[in-house]
GROMACS .gro file of C-alpha atoms in nm:
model
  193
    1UNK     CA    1   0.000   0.000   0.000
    2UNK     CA    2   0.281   0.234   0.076
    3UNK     CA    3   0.420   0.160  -0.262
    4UNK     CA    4   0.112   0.273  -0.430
    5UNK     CA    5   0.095   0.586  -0.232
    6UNK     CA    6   0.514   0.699  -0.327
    7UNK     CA    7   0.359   0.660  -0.734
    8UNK     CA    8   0.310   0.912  -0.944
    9UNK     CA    9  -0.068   0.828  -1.024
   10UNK     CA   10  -0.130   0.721  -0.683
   11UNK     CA   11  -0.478   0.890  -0.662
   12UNK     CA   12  -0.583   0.702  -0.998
   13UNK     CA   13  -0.448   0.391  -0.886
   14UNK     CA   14  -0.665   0.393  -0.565
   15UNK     CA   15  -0.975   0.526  -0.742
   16UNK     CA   16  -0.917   0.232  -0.962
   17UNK     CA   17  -0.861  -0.006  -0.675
   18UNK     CA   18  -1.181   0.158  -0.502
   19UNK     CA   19  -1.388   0.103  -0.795
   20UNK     CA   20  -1.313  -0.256  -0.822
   21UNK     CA   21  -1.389  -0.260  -0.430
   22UNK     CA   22  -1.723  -0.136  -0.521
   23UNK     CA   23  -1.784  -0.371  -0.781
   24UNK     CA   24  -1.708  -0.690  -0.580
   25UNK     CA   25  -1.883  -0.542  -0.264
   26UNK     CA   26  -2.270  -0.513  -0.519
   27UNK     CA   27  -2.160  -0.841  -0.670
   28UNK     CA   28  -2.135  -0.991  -0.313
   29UNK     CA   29  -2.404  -0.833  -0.189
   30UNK     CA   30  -2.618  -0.933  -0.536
   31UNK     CA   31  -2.512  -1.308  -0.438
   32UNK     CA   32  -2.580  -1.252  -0.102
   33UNK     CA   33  -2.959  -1.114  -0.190
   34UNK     CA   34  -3.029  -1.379  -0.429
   35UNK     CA   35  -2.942  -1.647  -0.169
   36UNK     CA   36  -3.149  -1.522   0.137
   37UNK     CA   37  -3.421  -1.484  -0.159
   38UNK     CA   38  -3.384  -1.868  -0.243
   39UNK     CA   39  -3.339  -1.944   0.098
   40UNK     CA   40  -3.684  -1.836   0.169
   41UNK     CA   41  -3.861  -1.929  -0.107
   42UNK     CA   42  -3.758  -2.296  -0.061
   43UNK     CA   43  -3.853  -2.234   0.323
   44UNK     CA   44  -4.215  -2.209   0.225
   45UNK     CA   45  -4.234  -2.434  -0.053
   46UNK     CA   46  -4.090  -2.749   0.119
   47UNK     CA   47  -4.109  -2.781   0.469
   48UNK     CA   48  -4.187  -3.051   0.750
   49UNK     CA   49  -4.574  -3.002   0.688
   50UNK     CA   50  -4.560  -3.029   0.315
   51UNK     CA   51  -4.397  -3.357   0.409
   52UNK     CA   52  -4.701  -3.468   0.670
   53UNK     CA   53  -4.960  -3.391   0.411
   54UNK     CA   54  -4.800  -3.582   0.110
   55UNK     CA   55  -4.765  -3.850   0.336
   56UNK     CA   56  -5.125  -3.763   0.468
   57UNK     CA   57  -5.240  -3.836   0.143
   58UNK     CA   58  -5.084  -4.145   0.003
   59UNK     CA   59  -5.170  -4.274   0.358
   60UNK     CA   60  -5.588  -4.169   0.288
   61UNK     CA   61  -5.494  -4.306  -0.014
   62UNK     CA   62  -5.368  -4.679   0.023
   63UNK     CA   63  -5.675  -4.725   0.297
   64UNK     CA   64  -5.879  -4.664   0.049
   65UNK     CA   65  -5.775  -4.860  -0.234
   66UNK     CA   66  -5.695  -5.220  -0.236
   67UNK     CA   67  -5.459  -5.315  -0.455
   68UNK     CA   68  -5.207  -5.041  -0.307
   69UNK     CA   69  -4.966  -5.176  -0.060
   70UNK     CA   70  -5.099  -5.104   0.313
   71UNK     CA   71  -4.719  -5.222   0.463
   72UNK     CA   72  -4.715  -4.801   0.411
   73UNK     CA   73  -5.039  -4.750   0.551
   74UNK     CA   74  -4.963  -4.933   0.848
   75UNK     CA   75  -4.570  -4.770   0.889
   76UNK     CA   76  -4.754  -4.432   0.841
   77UNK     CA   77  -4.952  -4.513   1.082
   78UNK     CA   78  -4.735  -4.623   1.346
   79UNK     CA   79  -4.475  -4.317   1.311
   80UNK     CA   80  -4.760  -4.066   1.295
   81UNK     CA   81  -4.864  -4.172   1.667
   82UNK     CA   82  -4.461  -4.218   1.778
   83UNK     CA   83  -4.424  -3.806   1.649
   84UNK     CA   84  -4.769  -3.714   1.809
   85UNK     CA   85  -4.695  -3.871   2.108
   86UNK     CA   86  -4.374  -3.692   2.191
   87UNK     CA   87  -4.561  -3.399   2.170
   88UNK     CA   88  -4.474  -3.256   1.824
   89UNK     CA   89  -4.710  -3.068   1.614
   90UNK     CA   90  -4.886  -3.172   1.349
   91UNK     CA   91  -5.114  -3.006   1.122
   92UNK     CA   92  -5.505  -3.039   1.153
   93UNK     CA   93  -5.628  -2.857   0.917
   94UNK     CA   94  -5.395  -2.761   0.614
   95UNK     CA   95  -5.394  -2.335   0.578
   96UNK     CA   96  -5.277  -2.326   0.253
   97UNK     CA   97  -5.532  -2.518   0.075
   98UNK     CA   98  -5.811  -2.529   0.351
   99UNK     CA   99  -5.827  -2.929   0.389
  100UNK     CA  100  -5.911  -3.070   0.678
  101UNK     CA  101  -5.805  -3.477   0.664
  102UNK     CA  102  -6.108  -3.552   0.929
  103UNK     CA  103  -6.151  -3.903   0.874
  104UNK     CA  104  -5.805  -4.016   0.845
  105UNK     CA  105  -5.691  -3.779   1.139
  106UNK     CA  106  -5.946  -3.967   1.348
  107UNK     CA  107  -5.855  -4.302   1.236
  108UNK     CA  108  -5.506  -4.195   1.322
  109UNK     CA  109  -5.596  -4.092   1.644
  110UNK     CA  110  -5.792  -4.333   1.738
  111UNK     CA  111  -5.528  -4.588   1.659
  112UNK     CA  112  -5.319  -4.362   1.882
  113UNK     CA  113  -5.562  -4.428   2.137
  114UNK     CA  114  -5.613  -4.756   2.088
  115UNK     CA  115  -5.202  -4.838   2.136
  116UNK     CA  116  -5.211  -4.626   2.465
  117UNK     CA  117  -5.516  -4.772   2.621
  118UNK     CA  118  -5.336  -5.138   2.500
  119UNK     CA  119  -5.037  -5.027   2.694
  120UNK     CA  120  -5.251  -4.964   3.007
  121UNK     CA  121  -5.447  -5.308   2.959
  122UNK     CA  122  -5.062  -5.470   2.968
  123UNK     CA  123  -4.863  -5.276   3.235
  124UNK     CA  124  -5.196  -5.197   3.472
  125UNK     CA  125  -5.230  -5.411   3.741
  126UNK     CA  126  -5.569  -5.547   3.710
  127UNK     CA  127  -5.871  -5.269   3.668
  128UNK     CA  128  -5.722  -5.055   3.935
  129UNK     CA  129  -5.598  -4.816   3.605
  130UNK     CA  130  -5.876  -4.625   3.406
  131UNK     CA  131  -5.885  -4.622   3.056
  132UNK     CA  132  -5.759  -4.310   2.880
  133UNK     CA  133  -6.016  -4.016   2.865
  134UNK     CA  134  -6.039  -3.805   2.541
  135UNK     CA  135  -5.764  -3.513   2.600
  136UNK     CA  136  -5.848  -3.134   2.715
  137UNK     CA  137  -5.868  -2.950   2.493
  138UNK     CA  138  -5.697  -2.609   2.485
  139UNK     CA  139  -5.687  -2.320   2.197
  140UNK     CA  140  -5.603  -1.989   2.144
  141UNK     CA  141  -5.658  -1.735   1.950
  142UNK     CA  142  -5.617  -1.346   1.807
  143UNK     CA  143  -5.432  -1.100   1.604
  144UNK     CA  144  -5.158  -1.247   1.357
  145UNK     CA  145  -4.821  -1.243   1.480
  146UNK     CA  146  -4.925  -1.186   1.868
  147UNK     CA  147  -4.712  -1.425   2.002
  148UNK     CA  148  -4.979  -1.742   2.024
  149UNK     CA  149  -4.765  -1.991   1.966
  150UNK     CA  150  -4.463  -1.871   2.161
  151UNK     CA  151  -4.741  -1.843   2.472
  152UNK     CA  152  -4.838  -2.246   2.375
  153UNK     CA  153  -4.486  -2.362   2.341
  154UNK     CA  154  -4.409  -2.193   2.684
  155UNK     CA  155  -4.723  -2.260   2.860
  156UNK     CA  156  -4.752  -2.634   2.772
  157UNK     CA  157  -4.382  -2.728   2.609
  158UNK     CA  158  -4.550  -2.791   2.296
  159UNK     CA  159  -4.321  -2.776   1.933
  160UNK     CA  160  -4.479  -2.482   1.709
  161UNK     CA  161  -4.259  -2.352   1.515
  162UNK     CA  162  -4.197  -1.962   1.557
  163UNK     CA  163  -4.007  -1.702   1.405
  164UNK     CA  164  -3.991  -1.328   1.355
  165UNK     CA  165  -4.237  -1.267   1.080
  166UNK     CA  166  -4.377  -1.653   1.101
  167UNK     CA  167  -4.774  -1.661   1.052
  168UNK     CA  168  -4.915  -1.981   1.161
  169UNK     CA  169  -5.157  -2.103   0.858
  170UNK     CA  170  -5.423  -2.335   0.931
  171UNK     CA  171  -5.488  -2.546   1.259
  172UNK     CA  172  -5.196  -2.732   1.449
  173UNK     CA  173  -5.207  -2.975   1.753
  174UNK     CA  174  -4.977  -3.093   2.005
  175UNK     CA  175  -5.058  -3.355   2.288
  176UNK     CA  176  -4.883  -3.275   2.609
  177UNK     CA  177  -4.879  -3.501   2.876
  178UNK     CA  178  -5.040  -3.402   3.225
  179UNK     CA  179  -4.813  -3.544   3.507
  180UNK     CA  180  -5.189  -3.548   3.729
  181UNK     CA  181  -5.453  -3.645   3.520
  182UNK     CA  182  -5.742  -3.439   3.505
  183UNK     CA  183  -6.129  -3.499   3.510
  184UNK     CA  184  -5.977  -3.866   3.378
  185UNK     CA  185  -5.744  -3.735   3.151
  186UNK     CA  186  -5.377  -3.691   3.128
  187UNK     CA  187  -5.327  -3.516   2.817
  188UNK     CA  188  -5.413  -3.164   2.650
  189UNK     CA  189  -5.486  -3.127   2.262
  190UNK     CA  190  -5.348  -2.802   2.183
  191UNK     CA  191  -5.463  -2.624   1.885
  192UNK     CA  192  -5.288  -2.309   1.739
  193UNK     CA  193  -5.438  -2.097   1.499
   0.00000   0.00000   0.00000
């Protein structure tokens, strides 16, 4: 640098050197731009709930058809109550293209259901255990970006995803377990809107 300076056309050799600074700093900054931009236009075209209802549907889809193989059926079933019953949240009624899946949600949950009140039936002792009441069922609602499901996630320990600028679309549920059951249950369905 302090041989560029002793030159004779030291001022046009740094205006030169600053204009090429100038030039890389848009064209990083360009680069820069255009990757955030991709960044979140992949972000809302594929996500975890795209996944759920694709799966959602080829599930509805091999119930209902015969010659399709239910092994999937059955997996998909079996996973879906695993993730529900650590307490993550799934989607109940899809925002973007206003489905709701209410038969094969139920069936779903009732097979979640069913495998709980199994497990009670095998490590009860006797009839002294109750079976499993329906869950509680808690929601909230009000003004977009408001903080609802921060309030859920810290209220209950629920899983809704949230970020600055996030809007929730549709209806998601979590189950949360109750360490003291109550009215007969020891669960919450939370929805967030």
């Amino acid at each position: 640098f302090n041989k560029i300076l002793q030159r004779k056309n030291s001022v046009l050799i740094l205006w030169k050197l600053s204009q090429e600074l100038s030039t890389l700093t848009d064209e990083v900054n360009r680069k820069k731009n255009l990757l955030e931009d991709t960044e979140a236009s992949t972000n809302d075209k594929y996500s975890l709930e795209i996944l759920w209802r694709e799966a959602l549907l080829s599930y509805k889809y091999g119930r209902n058809h015969s010659n399709i193989n239910k092994k999937f059926s059955e997996d998909f079933a079996i996973n879906f109550c695993n993730y529900v019953e650590r307490g993550e949240a799934f989607e109940l009624i899809d925002g973007d293209n206003l489905r709701y899946f209410n038969q094969d949600i139920s069936a779903l949950l009732s097979q979640l259901y069913a495998k709980q009140s199994e497990e009670i039936r095998r490590y009860g002792i006797g009839n002294k255990i109750k079976m499993k009441q329906a869950p509680i069922v808690v929601s909230i609602f009000g003004p977009q970006s408001s903080g609802k499901s921060t309030l859920l996630n810290y209220c209950f320990g629920c899983k809704f995803l949230t970020s600055a600028g996030r809007c929730t679309r549709g209806i998601y549920a979590s189950l949360a377990k109750l360490s003291i059951p109550i009215n007969g249950s020891d669960q919450f369905l939370i929805l967030d809107t």
